[in-house]
Amino acid sequence: MWHGNVGWGDWLVMTLGMLVFWGLAIWGVVYFMRSGPRAGGMARTSPEGILAERLARGEVELSDYHQRLEALSSQGSRRTEADVLSPSEGSRAGGVDGSERSPS
């Protein structure tokens, strides 16, 4: 039974334990908020990143990729995502397998 004989060592251990607990709890919330999955349009990617993703999906050919990447680097940040996402006149209209794709 506890009779109130709590010494300084016990108080120190309890205080440090609570500080560690709350520190880990706050760190965990911040960590998961920063590294959690990004939903839909919440994550902003650079135009170069979008272009690289399109190349990886097969939506643009390698020559078209290099041409657009050069255009982005020469014009700097004046380009918008819509400029990168819109297909050029000379690019392939179909998907990877040659099927027709509807614009989205």
CSV table of C-alpha atoms in Angstrom, one decimal, residues 3 5 7 10 17 19-20 22 28 30 36 43 49 54 59 61-62 68-69 71 75 82 85 95 99 102 104:
chain,number,residue,atom,x,y,z
A,3,HIS,CA,1.6,5.7,2.3
A,5,ASN,CA,6.5,8.1,1.0
A,7,GLY,CA,10.9,10.6,-2.5
A,10,ASP,CA,10.3,9.0,-7.7
A,17,GLY,CA,8.6,9.8,-18.0
A,19,LEU,CA,8.2,14.5,-20.7
A,20,VAL,CA,9.3,11.6,-22.8
A,22,TRP,CA,4.4,13.8,-24.4
A,28,GLY,CA,4.7,11.3,-33.8
A,30,VAL,CA,4.2,16.0,-36.5
A,36,GLY,CA,1.6,11.1,-44.7
A,43,ALA,CA,0.8,18.1,-53.2
A,49,GLY,CA,8.5,16.5,-62.0
A,54,ARG,CA,4.4,11.6,-67.8
A,59,GLU,CA,2.4,9.6,-72.2
A,61,GLU,CA,8.2,10.2,-76.0
A,62,LEU,CA,11.8,10.6,-75.0
A,68,ARG,CA,9.8,20.2,-73.2
A,69,LEU,CA,12.4,19.9,-70.5
A,71,ALA,CA,11.8,24.7,-72.9
A,75,GLN,CA,11.8,29.9,-69.7
A,82,ALA,CA,-1.1,23.5,-67.9
A,85,LEU,CA,0.3,18.9,-69.3
A,95,GLY,CA,-1.6,5.5,-75.1
A,99,SER,CA,-5.0,3.0,-78.2
A,102,SER,CA,-9.5,10.9,-74.4
A,104,SER,CA,-8.8,14.5,-69.3
